[in-house]
PDB file of C-alpha atoms in Angstrom:
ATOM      1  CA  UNK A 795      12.017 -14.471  -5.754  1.00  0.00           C
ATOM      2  CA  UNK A 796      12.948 -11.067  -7.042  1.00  0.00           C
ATOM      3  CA  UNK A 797      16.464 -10.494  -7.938  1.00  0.00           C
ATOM      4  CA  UNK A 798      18.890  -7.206  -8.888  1.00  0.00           C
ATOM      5  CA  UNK A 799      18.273  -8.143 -12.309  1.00  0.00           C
ATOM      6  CA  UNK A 800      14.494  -7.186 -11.695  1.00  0.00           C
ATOM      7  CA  UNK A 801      15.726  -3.473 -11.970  1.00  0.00           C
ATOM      8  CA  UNK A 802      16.570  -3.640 -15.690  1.00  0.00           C
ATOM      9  CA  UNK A 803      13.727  -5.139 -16.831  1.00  0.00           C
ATOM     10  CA  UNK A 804      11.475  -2.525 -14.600  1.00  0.00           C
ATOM     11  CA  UNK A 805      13.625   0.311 -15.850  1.00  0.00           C
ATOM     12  CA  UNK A 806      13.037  -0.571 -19.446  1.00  0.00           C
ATOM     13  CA  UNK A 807       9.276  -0.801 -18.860  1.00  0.00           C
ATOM     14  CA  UNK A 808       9.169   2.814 -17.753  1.00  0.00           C
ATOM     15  CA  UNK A 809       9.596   3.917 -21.293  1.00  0.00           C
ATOM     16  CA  UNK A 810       7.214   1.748 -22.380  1.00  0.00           C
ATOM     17  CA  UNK A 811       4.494   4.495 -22.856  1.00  0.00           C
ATOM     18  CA  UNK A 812       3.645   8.111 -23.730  1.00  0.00           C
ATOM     19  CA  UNK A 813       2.739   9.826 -20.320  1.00  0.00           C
ATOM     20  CA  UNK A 814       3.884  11.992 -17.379  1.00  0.00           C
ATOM     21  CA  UNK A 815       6.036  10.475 -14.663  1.00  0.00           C
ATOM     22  CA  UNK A 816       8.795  11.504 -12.099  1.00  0.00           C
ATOM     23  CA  UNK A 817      12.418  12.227 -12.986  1.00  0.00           C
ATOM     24  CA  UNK A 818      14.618  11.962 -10.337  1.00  0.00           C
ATOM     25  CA  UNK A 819      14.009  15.462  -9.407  1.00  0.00           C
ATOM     26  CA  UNK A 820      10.675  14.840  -8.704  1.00  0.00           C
ATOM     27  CA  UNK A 821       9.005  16.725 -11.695  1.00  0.00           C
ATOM     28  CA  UNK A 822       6.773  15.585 -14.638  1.00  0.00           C
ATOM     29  CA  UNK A 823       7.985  14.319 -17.736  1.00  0.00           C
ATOM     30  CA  UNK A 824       7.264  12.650 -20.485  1.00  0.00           C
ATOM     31  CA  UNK A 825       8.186   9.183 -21.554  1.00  0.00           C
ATOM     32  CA  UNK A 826       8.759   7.457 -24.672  1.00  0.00           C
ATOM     33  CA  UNK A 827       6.595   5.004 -27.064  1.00  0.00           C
ATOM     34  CA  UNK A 828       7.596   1.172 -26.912  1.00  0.00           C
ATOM     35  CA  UNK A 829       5.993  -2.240 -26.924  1.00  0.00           C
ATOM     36  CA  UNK A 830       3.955  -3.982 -25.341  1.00  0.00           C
ATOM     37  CA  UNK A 831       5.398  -6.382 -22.119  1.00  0.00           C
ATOM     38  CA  UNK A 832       4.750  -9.798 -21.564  1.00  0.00           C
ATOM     39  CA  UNK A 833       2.882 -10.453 -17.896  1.00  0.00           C
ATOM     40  CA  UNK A 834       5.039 -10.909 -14.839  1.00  0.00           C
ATOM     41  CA  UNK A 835       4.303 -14.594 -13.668  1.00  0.00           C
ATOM     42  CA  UNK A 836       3.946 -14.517  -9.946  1.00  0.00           C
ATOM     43  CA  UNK A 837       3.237 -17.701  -7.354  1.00  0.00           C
ATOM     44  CA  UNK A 838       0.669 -17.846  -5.144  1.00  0.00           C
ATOM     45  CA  UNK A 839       2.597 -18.418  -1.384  1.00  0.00           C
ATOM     46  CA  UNK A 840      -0.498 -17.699   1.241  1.00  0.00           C
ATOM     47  CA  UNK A 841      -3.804 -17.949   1.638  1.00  0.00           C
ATOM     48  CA  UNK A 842      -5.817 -15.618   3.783  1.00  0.00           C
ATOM     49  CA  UNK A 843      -9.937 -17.967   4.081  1.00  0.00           C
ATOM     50  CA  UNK A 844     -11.156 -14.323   4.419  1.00  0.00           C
ATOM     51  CA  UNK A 845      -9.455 -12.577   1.440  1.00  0.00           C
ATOM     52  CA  UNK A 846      -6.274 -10.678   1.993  1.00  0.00           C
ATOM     53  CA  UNK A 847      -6.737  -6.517   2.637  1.00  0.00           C
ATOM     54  CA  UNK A 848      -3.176  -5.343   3.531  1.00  0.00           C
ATOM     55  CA  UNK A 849       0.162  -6.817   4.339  1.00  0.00           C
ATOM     56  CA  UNK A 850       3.373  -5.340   6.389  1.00  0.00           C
ATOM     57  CA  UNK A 851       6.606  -6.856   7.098  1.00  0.00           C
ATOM     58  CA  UNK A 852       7.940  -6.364  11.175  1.00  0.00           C
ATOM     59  CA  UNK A 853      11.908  -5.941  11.601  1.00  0.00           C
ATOM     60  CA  UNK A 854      12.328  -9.470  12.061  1.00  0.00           C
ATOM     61  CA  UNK A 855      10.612 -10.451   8.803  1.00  0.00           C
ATOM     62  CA  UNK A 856       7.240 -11.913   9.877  1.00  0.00           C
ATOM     63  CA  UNK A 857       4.341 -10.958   7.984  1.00  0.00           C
ATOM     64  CA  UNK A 858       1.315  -9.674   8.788  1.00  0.00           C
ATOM     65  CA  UNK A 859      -1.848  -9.904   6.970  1.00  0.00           C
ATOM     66  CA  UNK A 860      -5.499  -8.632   7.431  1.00  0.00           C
ATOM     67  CA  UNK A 861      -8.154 -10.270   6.093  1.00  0.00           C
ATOM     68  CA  UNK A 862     -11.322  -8.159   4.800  1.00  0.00           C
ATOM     69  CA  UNK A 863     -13.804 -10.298   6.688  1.00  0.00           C
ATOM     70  CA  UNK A 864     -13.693 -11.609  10.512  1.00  0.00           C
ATOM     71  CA  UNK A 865     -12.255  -8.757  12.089  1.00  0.00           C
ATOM     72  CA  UNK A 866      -8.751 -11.281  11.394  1.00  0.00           C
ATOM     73  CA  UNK A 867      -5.302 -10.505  11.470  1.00  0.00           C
ATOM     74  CA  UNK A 868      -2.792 -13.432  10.396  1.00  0.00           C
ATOM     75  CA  UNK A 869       1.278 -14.165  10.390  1.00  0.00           C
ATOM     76  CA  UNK A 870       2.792 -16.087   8.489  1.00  0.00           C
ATOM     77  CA  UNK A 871       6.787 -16.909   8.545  1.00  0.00           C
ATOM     78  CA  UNK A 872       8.678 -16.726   4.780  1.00  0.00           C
ATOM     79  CA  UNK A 873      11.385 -18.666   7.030  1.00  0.00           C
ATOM     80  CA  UNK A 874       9.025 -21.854   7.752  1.00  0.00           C
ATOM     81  CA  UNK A 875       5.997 -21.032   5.905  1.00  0.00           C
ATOM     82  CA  UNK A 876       4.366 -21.255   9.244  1.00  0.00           C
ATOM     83  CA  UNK A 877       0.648 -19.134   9.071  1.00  0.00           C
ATOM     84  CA  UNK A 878      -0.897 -18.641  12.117  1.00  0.00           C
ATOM     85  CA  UNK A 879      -4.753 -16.604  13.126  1.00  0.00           C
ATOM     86  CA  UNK A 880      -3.412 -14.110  15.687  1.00  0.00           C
ATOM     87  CA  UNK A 881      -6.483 -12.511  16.499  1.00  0.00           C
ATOM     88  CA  UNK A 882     -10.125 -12.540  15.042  1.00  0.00           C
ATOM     89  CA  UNK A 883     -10.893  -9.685  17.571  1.00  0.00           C
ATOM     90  CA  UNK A 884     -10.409  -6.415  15.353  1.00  0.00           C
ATOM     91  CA  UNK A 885     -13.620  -5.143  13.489  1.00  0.00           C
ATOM     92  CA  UNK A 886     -13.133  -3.784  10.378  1.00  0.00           C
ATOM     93  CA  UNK A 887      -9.403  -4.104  10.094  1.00  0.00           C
ATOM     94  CA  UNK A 888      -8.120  -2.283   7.220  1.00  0.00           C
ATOM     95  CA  UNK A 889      -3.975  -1.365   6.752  1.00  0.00           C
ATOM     96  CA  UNK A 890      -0.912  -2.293   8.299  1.00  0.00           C
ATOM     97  CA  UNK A 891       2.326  -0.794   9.311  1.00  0.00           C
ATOM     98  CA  UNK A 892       4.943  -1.121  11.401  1.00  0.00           C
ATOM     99  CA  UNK A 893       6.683   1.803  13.763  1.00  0.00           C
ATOM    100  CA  UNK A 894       9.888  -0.379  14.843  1.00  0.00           C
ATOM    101  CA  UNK A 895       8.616  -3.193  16.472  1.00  0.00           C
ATOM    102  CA  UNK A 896       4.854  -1.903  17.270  1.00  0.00           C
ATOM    103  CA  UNK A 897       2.470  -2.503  14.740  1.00  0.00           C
ATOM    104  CA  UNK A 898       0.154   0.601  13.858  1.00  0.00           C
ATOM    105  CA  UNK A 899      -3.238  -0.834  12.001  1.00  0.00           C
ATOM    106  CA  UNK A 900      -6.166   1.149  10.828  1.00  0.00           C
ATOM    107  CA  UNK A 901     -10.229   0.458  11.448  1.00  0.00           C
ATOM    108  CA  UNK A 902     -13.281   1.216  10.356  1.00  0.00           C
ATOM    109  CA  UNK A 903     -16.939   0.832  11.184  1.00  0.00           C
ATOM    110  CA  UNK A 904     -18.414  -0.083   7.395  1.00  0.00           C
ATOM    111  CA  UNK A 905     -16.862   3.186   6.232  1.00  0.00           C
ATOM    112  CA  UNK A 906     -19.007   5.526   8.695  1.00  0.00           C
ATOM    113  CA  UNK A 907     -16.129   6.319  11.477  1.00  0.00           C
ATOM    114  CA  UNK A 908     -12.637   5.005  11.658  1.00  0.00           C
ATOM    115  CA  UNK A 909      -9.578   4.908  13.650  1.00  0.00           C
ATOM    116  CA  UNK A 910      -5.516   4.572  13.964  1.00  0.00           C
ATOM    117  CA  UNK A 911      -4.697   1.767  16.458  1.00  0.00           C
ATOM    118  CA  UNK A 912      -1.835   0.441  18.057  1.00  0.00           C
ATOM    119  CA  UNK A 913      -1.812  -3.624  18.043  1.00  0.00           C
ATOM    120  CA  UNK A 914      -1.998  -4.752  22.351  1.00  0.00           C
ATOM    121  CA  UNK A 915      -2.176  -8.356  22.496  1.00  0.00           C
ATOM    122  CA  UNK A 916      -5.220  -9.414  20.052  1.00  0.00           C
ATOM    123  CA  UNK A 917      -6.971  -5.993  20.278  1.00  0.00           C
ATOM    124  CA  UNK A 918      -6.699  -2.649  18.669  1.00  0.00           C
ATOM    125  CA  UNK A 919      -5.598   0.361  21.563  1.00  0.00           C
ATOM    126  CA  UNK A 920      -7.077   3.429  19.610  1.00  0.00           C
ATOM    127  CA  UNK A 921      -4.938   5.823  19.159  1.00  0.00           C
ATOM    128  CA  UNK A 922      -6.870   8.440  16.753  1.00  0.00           C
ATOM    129  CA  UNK A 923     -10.092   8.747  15.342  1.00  0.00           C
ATOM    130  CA  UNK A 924     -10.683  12.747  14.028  1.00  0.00           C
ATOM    131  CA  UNK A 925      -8.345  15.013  12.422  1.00  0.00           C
ATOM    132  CA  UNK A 926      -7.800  18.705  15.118  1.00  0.00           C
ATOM    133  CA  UNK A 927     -10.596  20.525  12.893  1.00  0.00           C
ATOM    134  CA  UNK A 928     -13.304  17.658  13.442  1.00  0.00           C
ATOM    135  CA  UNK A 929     -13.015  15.461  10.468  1.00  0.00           C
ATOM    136  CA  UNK A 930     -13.549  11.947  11.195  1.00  0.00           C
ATOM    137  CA  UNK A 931     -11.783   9.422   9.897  1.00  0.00           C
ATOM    138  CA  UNK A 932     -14.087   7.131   7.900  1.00  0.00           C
ATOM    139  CA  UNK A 933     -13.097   4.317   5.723  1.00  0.00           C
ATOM    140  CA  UNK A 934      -8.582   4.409   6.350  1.00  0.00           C
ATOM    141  CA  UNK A 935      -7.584   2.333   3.659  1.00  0.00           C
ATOM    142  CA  UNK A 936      -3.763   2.751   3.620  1.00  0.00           C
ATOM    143  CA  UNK A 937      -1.345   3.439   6.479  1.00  0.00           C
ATOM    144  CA  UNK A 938       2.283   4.907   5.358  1.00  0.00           C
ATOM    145  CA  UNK A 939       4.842   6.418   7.832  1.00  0.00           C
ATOM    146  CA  UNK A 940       5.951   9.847   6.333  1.00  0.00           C
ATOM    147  CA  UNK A 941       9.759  10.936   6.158  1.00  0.00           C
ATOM    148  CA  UNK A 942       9.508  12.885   8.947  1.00  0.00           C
ATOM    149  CA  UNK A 943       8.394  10.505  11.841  1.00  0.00           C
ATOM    150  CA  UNK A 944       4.744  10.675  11.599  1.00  0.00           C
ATOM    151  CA  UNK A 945       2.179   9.042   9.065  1.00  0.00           C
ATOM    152  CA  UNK A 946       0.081  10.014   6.454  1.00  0.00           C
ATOM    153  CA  UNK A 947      -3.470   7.694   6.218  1.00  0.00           C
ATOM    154  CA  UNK A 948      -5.350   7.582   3.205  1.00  0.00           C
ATOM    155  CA  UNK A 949      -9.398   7.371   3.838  1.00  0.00           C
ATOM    156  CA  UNK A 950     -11.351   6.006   0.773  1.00  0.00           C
ATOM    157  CA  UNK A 951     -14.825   7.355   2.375  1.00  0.00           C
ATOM    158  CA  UNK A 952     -13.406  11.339   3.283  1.00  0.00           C
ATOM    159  CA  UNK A 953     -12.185  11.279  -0.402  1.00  0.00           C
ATOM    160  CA  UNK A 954      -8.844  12.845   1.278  1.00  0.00           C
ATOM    161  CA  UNK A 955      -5.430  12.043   3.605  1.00  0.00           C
ATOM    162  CA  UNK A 956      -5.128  12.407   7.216  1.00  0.00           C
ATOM    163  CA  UNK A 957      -1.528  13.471   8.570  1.00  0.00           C
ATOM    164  CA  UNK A 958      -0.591  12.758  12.107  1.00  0.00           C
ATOM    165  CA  UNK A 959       2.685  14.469  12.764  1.00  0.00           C
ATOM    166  CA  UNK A 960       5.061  13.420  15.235  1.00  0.00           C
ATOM    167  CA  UNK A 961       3.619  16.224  17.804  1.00  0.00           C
ATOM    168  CA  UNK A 962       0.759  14.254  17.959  1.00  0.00           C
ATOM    169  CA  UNK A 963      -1.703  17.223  15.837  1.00  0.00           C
ATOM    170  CA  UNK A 964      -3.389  15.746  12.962  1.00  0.00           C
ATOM    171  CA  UNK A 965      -4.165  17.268  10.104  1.00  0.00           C
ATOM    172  CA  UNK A 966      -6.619  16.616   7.058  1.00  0.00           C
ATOM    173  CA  UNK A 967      -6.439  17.290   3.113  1.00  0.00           C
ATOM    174  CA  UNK A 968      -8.820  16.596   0.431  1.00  0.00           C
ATOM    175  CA  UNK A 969      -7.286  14.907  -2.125  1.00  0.00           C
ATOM    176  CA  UNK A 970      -7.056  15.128  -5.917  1.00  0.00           C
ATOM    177  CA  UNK A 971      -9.243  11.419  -6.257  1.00  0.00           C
ATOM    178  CA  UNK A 972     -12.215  11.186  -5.290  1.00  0.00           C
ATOM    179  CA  UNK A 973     -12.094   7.495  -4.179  1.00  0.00           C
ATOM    180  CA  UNK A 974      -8.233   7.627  -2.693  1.00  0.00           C
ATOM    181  CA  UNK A 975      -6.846   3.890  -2.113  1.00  0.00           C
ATOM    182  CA  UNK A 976      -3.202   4.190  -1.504  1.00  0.00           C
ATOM    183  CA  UNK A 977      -0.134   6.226  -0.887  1.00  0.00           C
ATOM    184  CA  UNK A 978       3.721   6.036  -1.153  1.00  0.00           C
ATOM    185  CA  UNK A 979       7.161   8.017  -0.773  1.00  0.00           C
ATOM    186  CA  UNK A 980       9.540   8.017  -3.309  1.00  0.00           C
ATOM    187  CA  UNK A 981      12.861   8.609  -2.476  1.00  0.00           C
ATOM    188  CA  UNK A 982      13.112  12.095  -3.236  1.00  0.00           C
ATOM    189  CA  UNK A 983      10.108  12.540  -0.570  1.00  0.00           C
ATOM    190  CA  UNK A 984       7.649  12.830  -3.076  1.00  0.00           C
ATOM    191  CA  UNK A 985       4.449  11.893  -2.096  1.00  0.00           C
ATOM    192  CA  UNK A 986       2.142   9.795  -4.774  1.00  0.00           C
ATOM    193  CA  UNK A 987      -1.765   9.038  -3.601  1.00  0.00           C
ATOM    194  CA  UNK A 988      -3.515   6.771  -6.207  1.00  0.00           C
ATOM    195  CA  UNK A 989      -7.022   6.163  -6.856  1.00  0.00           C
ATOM    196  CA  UNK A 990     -10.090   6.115  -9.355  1.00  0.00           C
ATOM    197  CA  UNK A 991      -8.914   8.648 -11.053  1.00  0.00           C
ATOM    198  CA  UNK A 992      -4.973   7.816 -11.319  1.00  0.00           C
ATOM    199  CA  UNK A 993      -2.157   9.171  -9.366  1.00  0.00           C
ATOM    200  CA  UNK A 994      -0.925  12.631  -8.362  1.00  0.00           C
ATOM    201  CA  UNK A 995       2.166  13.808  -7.064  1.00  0.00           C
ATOM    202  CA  UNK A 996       3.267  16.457  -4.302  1.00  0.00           C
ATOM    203  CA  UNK A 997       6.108  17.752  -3.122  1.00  0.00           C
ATOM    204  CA  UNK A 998       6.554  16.930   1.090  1.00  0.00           C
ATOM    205  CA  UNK A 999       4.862  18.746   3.330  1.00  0.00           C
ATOM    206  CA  UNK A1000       1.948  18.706   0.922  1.00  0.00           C
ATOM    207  CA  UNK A1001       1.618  21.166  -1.325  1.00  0.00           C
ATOM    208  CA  UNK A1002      -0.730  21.088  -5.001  1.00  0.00           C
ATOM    209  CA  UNK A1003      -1.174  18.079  -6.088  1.00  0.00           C
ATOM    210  CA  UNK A1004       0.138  16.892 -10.322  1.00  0.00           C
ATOM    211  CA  UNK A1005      -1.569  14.222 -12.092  1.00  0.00           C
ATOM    212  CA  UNK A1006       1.389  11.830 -13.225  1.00  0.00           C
ATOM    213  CA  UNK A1007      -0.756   9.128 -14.349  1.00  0.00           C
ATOM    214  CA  UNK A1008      -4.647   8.523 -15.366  1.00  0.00           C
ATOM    215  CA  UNK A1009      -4.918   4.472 -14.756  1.00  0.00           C
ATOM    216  CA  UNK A1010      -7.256   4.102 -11.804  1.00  0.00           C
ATOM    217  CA  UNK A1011      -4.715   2.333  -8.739  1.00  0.00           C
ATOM    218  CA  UNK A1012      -5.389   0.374  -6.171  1.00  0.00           C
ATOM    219  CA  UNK A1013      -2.289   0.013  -4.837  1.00  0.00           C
ATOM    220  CA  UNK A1014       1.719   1.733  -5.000  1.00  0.00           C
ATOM    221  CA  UNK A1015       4.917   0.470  -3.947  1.00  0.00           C
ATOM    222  CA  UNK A1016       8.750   1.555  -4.998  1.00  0.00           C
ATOM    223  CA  UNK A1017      10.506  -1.313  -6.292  1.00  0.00           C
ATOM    224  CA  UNK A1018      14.107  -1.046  -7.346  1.00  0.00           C
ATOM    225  CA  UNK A1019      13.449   2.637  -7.725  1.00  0.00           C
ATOM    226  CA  UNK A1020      10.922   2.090 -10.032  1.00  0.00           C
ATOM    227  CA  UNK A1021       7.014   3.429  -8.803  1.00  0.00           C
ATOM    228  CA  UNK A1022       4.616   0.631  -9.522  1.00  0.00           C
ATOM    229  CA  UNK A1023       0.889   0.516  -9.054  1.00  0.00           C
ATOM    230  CA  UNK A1024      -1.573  -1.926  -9.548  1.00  0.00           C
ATOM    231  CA  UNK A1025      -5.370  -2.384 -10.967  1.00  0.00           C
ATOM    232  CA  UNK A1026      -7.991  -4.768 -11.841  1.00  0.00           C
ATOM    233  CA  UNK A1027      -7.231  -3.896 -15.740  1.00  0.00           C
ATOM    234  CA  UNK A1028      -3.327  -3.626 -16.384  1.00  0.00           C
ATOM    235  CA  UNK A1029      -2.619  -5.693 -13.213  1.00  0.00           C
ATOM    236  CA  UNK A1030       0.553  -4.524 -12.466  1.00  0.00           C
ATOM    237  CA  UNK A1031       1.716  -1.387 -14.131  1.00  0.00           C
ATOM    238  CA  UNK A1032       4.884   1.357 -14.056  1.00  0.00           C
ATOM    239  CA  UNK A1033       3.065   4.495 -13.114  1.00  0.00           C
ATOM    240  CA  UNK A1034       4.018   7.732 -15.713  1.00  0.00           C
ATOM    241  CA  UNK A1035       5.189   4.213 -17.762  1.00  0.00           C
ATOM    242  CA  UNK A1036       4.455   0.835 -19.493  1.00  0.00           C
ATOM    243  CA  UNK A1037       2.148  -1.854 -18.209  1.00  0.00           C
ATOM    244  CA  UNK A1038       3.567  -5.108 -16.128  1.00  0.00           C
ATOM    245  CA  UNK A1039       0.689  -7.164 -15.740  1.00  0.00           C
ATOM    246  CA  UNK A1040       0.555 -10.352 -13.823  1.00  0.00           C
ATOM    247  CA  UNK A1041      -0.282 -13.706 -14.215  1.00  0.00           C
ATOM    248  CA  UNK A1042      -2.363 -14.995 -10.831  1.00  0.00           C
ATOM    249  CA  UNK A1043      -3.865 -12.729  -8.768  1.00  0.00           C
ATOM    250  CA  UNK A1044      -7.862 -11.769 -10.241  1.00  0.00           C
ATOM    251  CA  UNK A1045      -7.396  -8.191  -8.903  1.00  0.00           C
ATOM    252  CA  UNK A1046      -4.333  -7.293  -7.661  1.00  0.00           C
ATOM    253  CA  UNK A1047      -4.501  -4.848  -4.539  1.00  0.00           C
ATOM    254  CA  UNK A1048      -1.965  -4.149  -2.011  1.00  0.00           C
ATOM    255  CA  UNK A1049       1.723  -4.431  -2.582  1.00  0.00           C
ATOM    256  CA  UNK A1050       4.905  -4.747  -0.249  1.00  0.00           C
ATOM    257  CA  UNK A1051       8.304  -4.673  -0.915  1.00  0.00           C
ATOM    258  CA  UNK A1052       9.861  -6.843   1.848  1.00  0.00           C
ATOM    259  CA  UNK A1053      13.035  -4.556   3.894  1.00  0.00           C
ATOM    260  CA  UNK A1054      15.417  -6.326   1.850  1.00  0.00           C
ATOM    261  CA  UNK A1055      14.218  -5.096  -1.595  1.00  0.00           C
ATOM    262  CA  UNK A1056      13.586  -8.729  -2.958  1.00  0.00           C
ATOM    263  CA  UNK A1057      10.272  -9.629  -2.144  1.00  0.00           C
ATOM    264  CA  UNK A1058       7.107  -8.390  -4.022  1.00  0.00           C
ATOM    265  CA  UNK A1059       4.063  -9.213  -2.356  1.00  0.00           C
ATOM    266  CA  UNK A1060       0.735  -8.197  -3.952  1.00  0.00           C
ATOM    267  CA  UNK A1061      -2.812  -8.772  -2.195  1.00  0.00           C
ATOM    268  CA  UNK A1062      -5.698 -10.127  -4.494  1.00  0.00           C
ATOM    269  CA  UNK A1063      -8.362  -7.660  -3.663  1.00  0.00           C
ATOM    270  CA  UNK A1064     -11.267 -10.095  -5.480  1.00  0.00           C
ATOM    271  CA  UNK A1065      -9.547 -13.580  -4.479  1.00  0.00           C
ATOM    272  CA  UNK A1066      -7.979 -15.275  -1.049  1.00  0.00           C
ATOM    273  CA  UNK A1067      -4.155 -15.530  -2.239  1.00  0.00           C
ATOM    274  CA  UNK A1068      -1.021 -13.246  -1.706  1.00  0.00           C
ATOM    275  CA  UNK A1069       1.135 -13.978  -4.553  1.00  0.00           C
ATOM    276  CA  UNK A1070       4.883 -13.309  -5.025  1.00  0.00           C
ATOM    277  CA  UNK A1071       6.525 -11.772  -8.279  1.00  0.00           C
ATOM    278  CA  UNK A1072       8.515 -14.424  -9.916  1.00  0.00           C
ATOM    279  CA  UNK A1073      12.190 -13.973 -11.089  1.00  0.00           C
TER     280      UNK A1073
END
């Protein structure tokens, strides 16, 4: 598992490359020439028959995964190792999150409408579907509560985000990607959405959008401080720094960094595993 001494190693891998990333103030700069990294081994510790699509951790520390075929969601215990098929009743299940102990899940209907759920027993209570102005959600790929009690959802097909504040209004942006796949705070409530075309940075509320990093993503997570990403190319990679990579996974997808900060999780996209970053 993931240690304190993962930090180090992360911290010297953001100066790893030439390119724009985040300084702790939240602004652009630009990062020095190094070497290149030997690939992070990683285990494989569950397998979702359906494929992993997303992951989130409840309070308690039980997983849950959705699988991208089956209309499945799935648990699985890091305590016992126990996996268990909670519910195959959930068309088009995309992302995961939890809002203390109620989990929040997105759907969509082969990327023509889509929704924001609450999980009731083995079925999906609807919460949202349309932003106040009319835009649908489509294809909600990523789920991410925002620092101010409410959550931002990424949608691959509206090429944009979708707030929903804590009032209950919801809001949509078009985003700087065309093909949006995933979102994350930092911890100076920056926001970073990644995608095709790399990954931009705003200030929180949004505000203009500043390309930090040009590697296509498919998925972020903040680990030890350090903003990672992940493709089908580099793997695993330091955004605005050096690549990672990975031994295991065929296409690397979602991430999650357990509560405690010693867990890395990543989601093969193209494969059936969830793998866990080695120490």
């Amino acid at each position: 598992m993931p240690s304190k001494g993962f930090k180090s190693l992360f911290i010297l891998a953001t100066c790893a490359c030439q390119s724009k990333g985040l300084d702790d103030s939240g602004e652009s700069s630009t990062l020095g020439n190094g070497g290149a990294i030997d690939p992070l081994a990683s285990t494989e510790t569950i397998v979702i028959p359906d494929g992993p699509e997303d992951l989130a951790e409840s309070p308690e520390g039980l997983l849950y995964i959705s699988a991208r075929g089956g209309g499945k969601l799935h648990t699985w215990s890091p305590t016992d190792e126990d996996q268990d098929e909670i519910s195959d009743d959930i068309p088009g299940i995309q992302a995961l999150a939890f809002a203390e102990n109620e989990l929040w899940l997105t759907t969509t209907d082969d990327g023509v409408t889509g929704s924001l759920s609450i999980l009731e027993g083995r079925f999906a209570d609807e919460i949202y579907t349309q932003a106040d102005n009319g835009t649908l959600f489509r294809k909600p790929v990523d789920l991410v509560a925002t620092p101010d009690g409410g959550w931002l959802i990424v949608d691959n097909n509206a090429s944009g985000v979708f707030v929903v504040n804590a009032s209950g209004s919801v809001s949509f942006t078009s985003c700087c990607t065309e093909d949006p796949m995933a979102a994350v705070f930092t911890s100076a409530n920056q926001l970073v959405v990644g995608g095709d075309e790399g990954a931009f940075s705003t200030s929180w509320p949004i505000g203009t959008f500043t390309q930090i990093d040009d590697r296509s993503v498919l998925g972020l997570a903040v680990v030890k401080d350090v903003l990672w990403a992940t493709n089908g190319t580099e793997g695993l990679f330091v955004v605005g720094g050096g690549q990672l990579g990975i031994d295991g996974p065929n296409r690397p997808g979602s991430l999650l960094v357990t509560n405690d900060e010693q867990t890395v999780f990543v989601a093969d996209s193209a494969g059936y595993g969830i793998w866990v970053v080695d120490e």
